[in-house]
Amino acid sequence: MRFLFAAVLAFWFVLATVPGSKAEWRGGDSFSQAVPESGATSLNGTVYLLSGSSGTGFKRFFEAYNIVEDGWRPLTPIPVDRTQFSVAAGSGQIVVTGGRVAGTSEATKSSWMFSTAKSYWTQITSMPGRRYEHMTAIIGNFLYVFGGAGDDTDKIYRYNLGSGEWSIL
């Protein structure tokens, strides 16, 4: 259900913000399967869906949906097995934080960044604490991490996209 909510939210956001698009529902090119515990975000008219678990276990994938051209494009999957992570996009980057190591209950504080211009993943500085089922947002040059389960969930983590440093607010 979390995947469906995230996908619908990302789709609606892109639909509402792409120049020339109308704020109405329409059918589009279908995704191959529903994958729970995955993540979705949007950037520059493209919705990005990545990793999660399927009914038979973990499924590593990363695909981009271009809303104007109505088509999916496979991308290089994140190089780690994660579920219950959070994903946000901004400034040409897609950032994945925390989550659980797929197939375990182990929470992680690792973070990864995907460059949409160069099409590759880079591990970035880990969060100050372990988080999963949390939410993230990129505002300006900062990534914010809110709530979820794990360490310090009453605190907001902030990552400076320019300096690569975390702080606790």
XYZ file of N, CA and C in Angstrom:
507
model
N 0.819 -1.188 0.000
C 0.000 0.000 0.000
C 0.870 1.261 0.000
N 2.012 1.222 0.725
C 2.905 2.367 0.768
C 3.418 2.687 -0.637
N 3.751 1.633 -1.413
C 4.226 1.836 -2.775
C 3.161 2.528 -3.611
N 1.950 2.036 -3.523
C 0.865 2.595 -4.310
C 0.655 4.063 -3.959
N 0.645 4.381 -2.666
C 0.474 5.764 -2.238
C 1.606 6.631 -2.776
N 2.859 6.159 -2.642
C 4.010 6.936 -3.107
C 3.959 7.140 -4.617
N 3.598 6.100 -5.351
C 3.534 6.202 -6.806
C 2.443 7.174 -7.243
N 1.278 7.096 -6.614
C 0.177 8.000 -6.958
C 0.545 9.434 -6.601
N 1.157 9.630 -5.440
C 1.563 10.967 -5.025
C 2.588 11.551 -5.995
N 3.597 10.763 -6.357
C 4.618 11.238 -7.293
C 3.996 11.539 -8.657
N 3.124 10.658 -9.130
C 2.468 10.859 -10.418
C 1.641 12.145 -10.402
N 0.870 12.353 -9.350
C 0.035 13.548 -9.251
C 0.899 14.803 -9.183
N 2.013 14.748 -8.440
C 2.900 15.898 -8.336
C 3.447 16.264 -9.710
N 3.927 15.268 -10.449
C 4.476 15.536 -11.772
C 3.394 16.065 -12.696
N 2.237 15.452 -12.670
C 1.132 15.887 -13.516
C 0.781 17.345 -13.234
N 0.812 17.721 -11.977
C 0.440 19.080 -11.589
C 1.539 20.100 -11.880
N 2.794 19.651 -12.034
C 3.888 20.604 -12.183
C 4.529 20.623 -13.560
N 4.212 19.681 -14.437
C 4.780 19.682 -15.783
C 4.073 20.749 -16.608
N 4.847 21.677 -17.208
C 4.222 22.721 -18.016
C 3.367 22.123 -19.127
N 2.187 22.676 -19.302
C 1.297 22.234 -20.366
C 0.440 21.035 -20.017
N 0.678 20.425 -18.864
C -0.147 19.269 -18.503
C -1.428 19.754 -17.840
N -2.454 18.953 -17.956
C -3.724 19.281 -17.338
C -3.870 18.465 -16.072
N -4.450 19.062 -15.051
C -4.638 18.364 -13.776
C -5.845 17.443 -13.876
N -5.664 16.329 -14.551
C -6.723 15.338 -14.672
C -6.081 13.958 -14.730
N -6.833 12.943 -14.337
C -6.327 11.574 -14.362
C -6.405 11.031 -15.779
N -5.415 10.235 -16.136
C -5.430 9.543 -17.416
C -4.600 8.278 -17.282
N -4.832 7.334 -18.150
C -4.041 6.109 -18.162
C -2.677 6.374 -18.762
N -1.718 5.546 -18.406
C -0.376 5.666 -18.951
C 0.207 4.286 -19.173
N 1.434 4.248 -19.644
C 2.132 2.988 -19.862
C 2.245 2.247 -18.533
N 1.837 0.998 -18.497
C 1.807 0.217 -17.259
C 3.201 -0.174 -16.793
N 3.363 -0.236 -15.475
C 4.581 -0.774 -14.881
C 4.407 -2.279 -14.807
N 5.503 -3.023 -14.883
C 5.424 -4.478 -15.012
C 4.761 -5.179 -13.831
N 4.945 -4.658 -12.605
C 4.323 -5.291 -11.445
C 4.322 -4.325 -10.266
N 3.436 -4.572 -9.314
C 3.435 -3.789 -8.079
C 4.550 -4.319 -7.193
N 5.328 -3.428 -6.617
C 6.443 -3.831 -5.768
C 6.339 -3.066 -4.449
N 5.828 -3.718 -3.386
C 5.722 -3.052 -2.091
C 7.090 -2.690 -1.518
N 7.084 -1.785 -0.564
C 8.288 -1.357 0.157
C 9.329 -0.759 -0.775
N 8.869 -0.151 -1.855
C 9.748 0.531 -2.787
C 9.570 2.034 -2.603
N 10.210 2.834 -3.428
C 10.110 4.273 -3.288
C 9.850 4.945 -4.620
N 9.280 6.133 -4.563
C 8.996 6.911 -5.767
C 9.291 8.374 -5.498
N 9.792 9.053 -6.506
C 10.019 10.487 -6.437
C 9.917 11.036 -7.852
N 9.894 12.347 -7.993
C 9.825 12.936 -9.331
C 10.837 14.060 -9.459
N 11.290 14.244 -10.698
C 12.270 15.286 -10.993
C 12.155 15.643 -12.470
N 11.947 16.911 -12.762
C 11.932 17.413 -14.136
C 11.028 16.618 -15.080
N 9.810 16.343 -14.667
C 8.857 15.663 -15.525
C 9.030 14.161 -15.629
N 9.853 13.589 -14.760
C 10.077 12.146 -14.754
C 9.799 11.598 -13.366
N 9.082 10.475 -13.305
C 8.840 9.773 -12.048
C 9.844 8.633 -11.968
N 10.511 8.498 -10.819
C 11.501 7.440 -10.605
C 10.960 6.458 -9.571
N 10.992 5.167 -9.898
C 10.579 4.101 -8.988
C 11.771 3.189 -8.767
N 11.991 2.797 -7.501
C 13.132 1.933 -7.247
C 12.903 0.951 -6.126
N 13.593 -0.151 -6.233
C 13.729 -1.263 -5.293
C 12.581 -1.486 -4.335
N 12.553 -2.654 -3.785
C 11.533 -3.030 -2.829
C 11.441 -4.533 -2.745
N 10.317 -5.017 -2.281
C 10.150 -6.463 -2.204
C 8.928 -6.847 -3.016
N 8.941 -8.052 -3.515
C 7.774 -8.574 -4.218
C 7.256 -9.736 -3.390
N 6.232 -10.397 -3.834
C 5.677 -11.509 -3.072
C 6.665 -12.633 -2.827
N 7.699 -12.706 -3.654
C 8.680 -13.787 -3.517
C 10.009 -13.313 -2.956
N 10.095 -12.079 -2.496
C 11.338 -11.576 -1.921
C 11.748 -10.253 -2.527
N 13.005 -9.893 -2.319
C 13.522 -8.603 -2.747
C 13.605 -8.507 -4.264
N 13.296 -7.346 -4.778
C 13.439 -7.094 -6.209
C 14.213 -5.793 -6.366
N 15.404 -5.884 -6.931
C 16.208 -4.683 -7.155
C 15.899 -4.142 -8.549
N 15.398 -2.915 -8.608
C 15.120 -2.281 -9.892
C 15.184 -0.773 -9.723
N 15.276 -0.076 -10.820
C 15.239 1.379 -10.843
C 14.785 1.758 -12.247
N 13.630 2.379 -12.333
C 13.097 2.755 -13.636
C 12.564 4.179 -13.601
N 12.603 4.813 -14.753
C 12.125 6.182 -14.898
C 10.934 6.197 -15.847
N 9.895 6.921 -15.461
C 8.712 7.080 -16.298
C 8.633 8.530 -16.754
N 8.710 8.743 -18.058
C 8.586 10.073 -18.620
C 7.110 10.329 -18.890
N 6.552 11.257 -18.160
C 5.111 11.491 -18.232
C 4.689 12.091 -19.574
N 5.550 12.878 -20.202
C 5.211 13.493 -21.484
C 5.255 12.454 -22.602
N 6.311 11.630 -22.616
C 6.466 10.603 -23.659
C 5.719 9.318 -23.325
N 5.191 9.199 -22.099
C 4.431 8.036 -21.654
C 5.205 6.735 -21.855
N 6.377 6.663 -21.230
C 7.165 5.439 -21.364
C 8.134 5.238 -20.216
N 8.432 3.958 -19.944
C 9.377 3.563 -18.898
C 10.758 3.348 -19.498
N 11.796 3.644 -18.693
C 13.179 3.427 -19.106
C 13.932 2.822 -17.929
N 14.577 1.656 -18.119
C 15.340 1.065 -17.014
C 16.618 1.855 -16.750
N 16.979 1.956 -15.474
C 18.208 2.620 -15.045
C 19.020 1.643 -14.201
N 20.243 2.023 -13.871
C 21.085 1.181 -13.023
C 20.501 1.144 -11.617
N 20.160 -0.051 -11.106
C 19.584 -0.149 -9.758
C 20.577 0.291 -8.681
N 20.051 0.720 -7.552
C 20.894 1.053 -6.414
C 21.704 -0.202 -6.045
N 22.981 -0.060 -5.708
C 23.830 -1.240 -5.506
C 23.674 -1.945 -4.158
N 22.656 -1.610 -3.385
C 22.421 -2.271 -2.097
C 20.976 -2.754 -2.041
N 20.742 -3.791 -1.258
C 19.394 -4.338 -1.102
C 18.699 -3.635 0.056
N 17.695 -2.821 -0.259
C 17.000 -2.041 0.756
C 15.493 -2.122 0.567
N 14.783 -2.081 1.698
C 13.339 -1.891 1.711
C 13.053 -0.837 2.780
N 11.880 -0.290 2.785
C 11.423 0.676 3.791
C 12.352 1.888 3.918
N 12.983 2.274 2.818
C 13.853 3.441 2.755
C 13.017 4.659 2.376
N 13.671 5.804 2.267
C 13.002 6.991 1.758
C 13.817 7.533 0.595
N 13.138 8.183 -0.336
C 13.801 8.725 -1.521
C 13.267 10.125 -1.789
N 14.169 11.018 -2.189
C 13.794 12.391 -2.532
C 14.642 12.836 -3.717
N 14.158 13.844 -4.441
C 14.878 14.329 -5.616
C 14.931 15.845 -5.629
N 16.044 16.362 -6.153
C 16.223 17.791 -6.314
C 17.600 18.075 -6.870
N 17.764 19.185 -7.553
C 19.056 19.607 -8.095
C 19.718 18.530 -8.952
N 18.929 17.783 -9.712
C 19.482 16.756 -10.592
C 19.950 15.500 -9.885
N 19.646 15.385 -8.592
C 20.082 14.236 -7.797
C 18.870 13.510 -7.219
N 19.037 12.204 -7.029
C 18.057 11.396 -6.314
C 18.786 10.811 -5.119
N 18.243 11.021 -3.919
C 18.909 10.574 -2.694
C 18.046 9.528 -2.000
N 18.662 8.395 -1.672
C 18.012 7.312 -0.938
C 18.660 7.236 0.438
N 17.838 7.268 1.485
C 18.367 7.221 2.850
C 17.774 6.056 3.623
N 18.622 5.480 4.482
C 18.184 4.487 5.449
C 17.462 3.302 4.871
N 16.488 2.816 5.647
C 15.727 1.636 5.283
C 16.185 0.431 6.074
N 15.752 -0.716 5.612
C 16.173 -1.985 6.208
C 16.913 -2.787 5.154
N 17.908 -3.529 5.616
C 18.605 -4.436 4.717
C 17.594 -5.499 4.309
N 17.388 -5.666 3.017
C 16.358 -6.582 2.516
C 16.543 -7.980 3.088
N 15.429 -8.571 3.514
C 15.444 -9.921 4.054
C 15.801 -9.998 5.522
N 16.027 -8.843 6.171
C 16.363 -8.808 7.593
C 15.516 -7.739 8.275
N 15.676 -7.623 9.573
C 15.029 -6.526 10.294
C 16.054 -5.453 10.651
N 17.258 -5.549 10.086
C 18.342 -4.616 10.393
C 18.113 -3.260 9.728
N 17.998 -2.228 10.548
C 17.872 -0.863 10.036
C 19.266 -0.351 9.683
N 19.322 0.581 8.747
C 20.611 1.118 8.317
C 20.572 2.642 8.296
N 21.745 3.243 8.366
C 21.849 4.695 8.249
C 22.579 5.101 6.967
N 22.857 4.127 6.105
C 23.577 4.432 4.869
C 22.714 5.273 3.929
N 23.394 6.047 3.093
C 22.723 6.939 2.152
C 23.424 6.861 0.799
N 22.627 6.961 -0.258
C 23.143 6.867 -1.621
C 22.565 7.993 -2.464
N 23.364 8.459 -3.441
C 22.921 9.528 -4.333
C 23.087 9.075 -5.782
N 22.044 9.313 -6.585
C 22.072 9.002 -8.012
C 22.132 10.302 -8.786
N 23.118 10.420 -9.664
C 23.224 11.585 -10.538
C 22.415 11.316 -11.800
N 21.389 12.112 -12.045
C 20.584 11.906 -13.249
C 21.361 12.317 -14.499
N 22.317 13.230 -14.366
C 23.115 13.666 -15.515
C 24.133 12.604 -15.924
N 24.743 11.945 -14.933
C 25.798 10.966 -15.223
C 25.320 9.526 -15.108
N 24.122 9.339 -14.579
C 23.480 8.025 -14.480
C 24.283 7.005 -13.674
N 24.748 7.421 -12.490
C 25.431 6.465 -11.616
C 25.147 6.779 -10.153
N 25.324 5.744 -9.293
C 25.118 5.841 -7.851
C 26.439 6.095 -7.140
N 26.385 6.891 -6.063
C 27.532 7.131 -5.199
C 27.061 7.021 -3.758
N 27.822 6.295 -2.932
C 27.485 6.268 -1.512
C 27.944 7.580 -0.902
N 27.059 8.214 -0.151
C 27.388 9.475 0.500
C 27.490 9.237 2.008
N 27.852 10.258 2.741
C 27.990 10.154 4.189
C 26.709 9.610 4.812
N 26.862 8.652 5.724
C 25.700 8.047 6.388
C 24.988 9.048 7.284
N 23.698 8.832 7.481
C 22.917 9.664 8.398
C 23.470 9.524 9.815
N 23.159 10.465 10.710
C 23.616 10.357 12.100
C 23.062 9.134 12.831
N 21.918 8.622 12.417
C 21.309 7.460 13.071
C 20.568 6.604 12.065
N 20.154 5.423 12.520
C 19.425 4.491 11.650
C 17.950 4.905 11.572
N 17.409 4.888 10.356
C 15.997 5.208 10.151
C 15.402 4.295 9.084
N 14.131 3.971 9.258
C 13.368 3.289 8.216
C 11.924 3.742 8.335
N 11.176 3.557 7.248
C 9.793 4.043 7.167
C 9.701 5.540 7.480
N 10.712 6.282 7.092
C 10.775 7.723 7.321
C 10.447 8.463 6.022
N 10.396 9.775 6.099
C 10.109 10.608 4.935
C 11.264 11.578 4.730
N 11.493 11.948 3.469
C 12.544 12.908 3.152
C 12.020 13.941 2.158
N 12.661 15.098 2.167
C 12.342 16.149 1.200
C 13.604 16.950 0.930
N 13.799 17.340 -0.318
C 14.901 18.234 -0.670
C 14.309 19.615 -0.878
N 14.845 20.566 -0.120
C 14.427 21.962 -0.226
C 15.699 22.775 -0.402
N 15.825 23.435 -1.552
C 17.045 24.171 -1.843
C 18.233 23.222 -1.912
N 19.254 23.501 -1.134
C 20.474 22.692 -1.127
C 20.510 21.707 0.040
N 19.355 21.440 0.653
C 19.328 20.568 1.828
C 18.328 19.430 1.667
N 18.707 18.270 2.194
C 17.819 17.112 2.307
C 17.403 17.029 3.764
N 16.114 16.899 4.017
C 15.593 16.778 5.376
C 15.027 15.381 5.574
N 15.298 14.787 6.744
C 14.806 13.453 7.093
C 13.888 13.604 8.296
N 12.653 13.106 8.167
C 11.636 13.257 9.201
C 11.126 11.905 9.685
N 10.931 11.775 11.003
C 10.183 10.671 11.597
C 10.644 9.286 11.260
N 9.669 8.383 11.126
C 9.948 6.983 10.850
C 10.192 6.200 12.119
N 10.914 5.110 11.978
C 11.296 4.268 13.108
C 12.816 4.182 13.135
N 13.364 3.886 14.303
C 14.818 3.787 14.428
C 15.343 4.745 15.472
N 16.499 5.356 15.184
C 17.183 6.240 16.128
C 16.678 7.681 16.021
N 16.593 8.370 17.146
C 16.316 9.817 17.186
C 15.132 10.235 16.314
N 14.057 9.482 16.328
C 12.947 9.787 15.420
C 12.220 11.083 15.769
N 12.501 11.626 16.934
C 11.912 12.909 17.314
C 12.737 14.082 16.787
N 13.859 13.785 16.142
C 14.743 14.827 15.617
C 14.726 14.807 14.088
N 14.996 15.968 13.506
C 15.096 16.089 12.054
C 16.573 16.078 11.691
N 16.948 15.227 10.736
C 18.306 15.229 10.200
C 18.308 16.118 8.957
N 19.401 16.865 8.783
C 19.541 17.710 7.597
C 20.884 17.425 6.935
N 20.851 17.177 5.631
C 22.060 16.891 4.859
C 22.306 18.031 3.887
N 23.516 18.590 3.912
C 23.894 19.654 3.000
C 24.384 19.017 1.705
N 23.641 19.180 0.627
C 24.000 18.564 -0.646
C 25.310 19.109 -1.202
N 25.694 20.307 -0.805
C 26.940 20.903 -1.281
C 28.159 20.423 -0.523
N 28.082 20.442 0.810
C 29.244 20.072 1.631
C 29.286 18.592 1.979
N 28.148 17.905 1.873
C 28.114 16.484 2.219
C 28.090 16.226 3.716
N 27.660 17.207 4.502
C 27.651 17.064 5.960
C 26.228 16.985 6.497
N 26.064 16.146 7.535
C 24.783 16.000 8.230
C 24.760 16.867 9.477
N 23.593 17.326 9.853
C 23.391 17.991 11.137
C 22.054 17.506 11.699
N 21.896 17.665 13.013
C 20.648 17.296 13.679
C 19.978 18.579 14.125
N 18.737 18.770 13.732
C 18.015 20.003 14.088
C 17.202 19.804 15.345
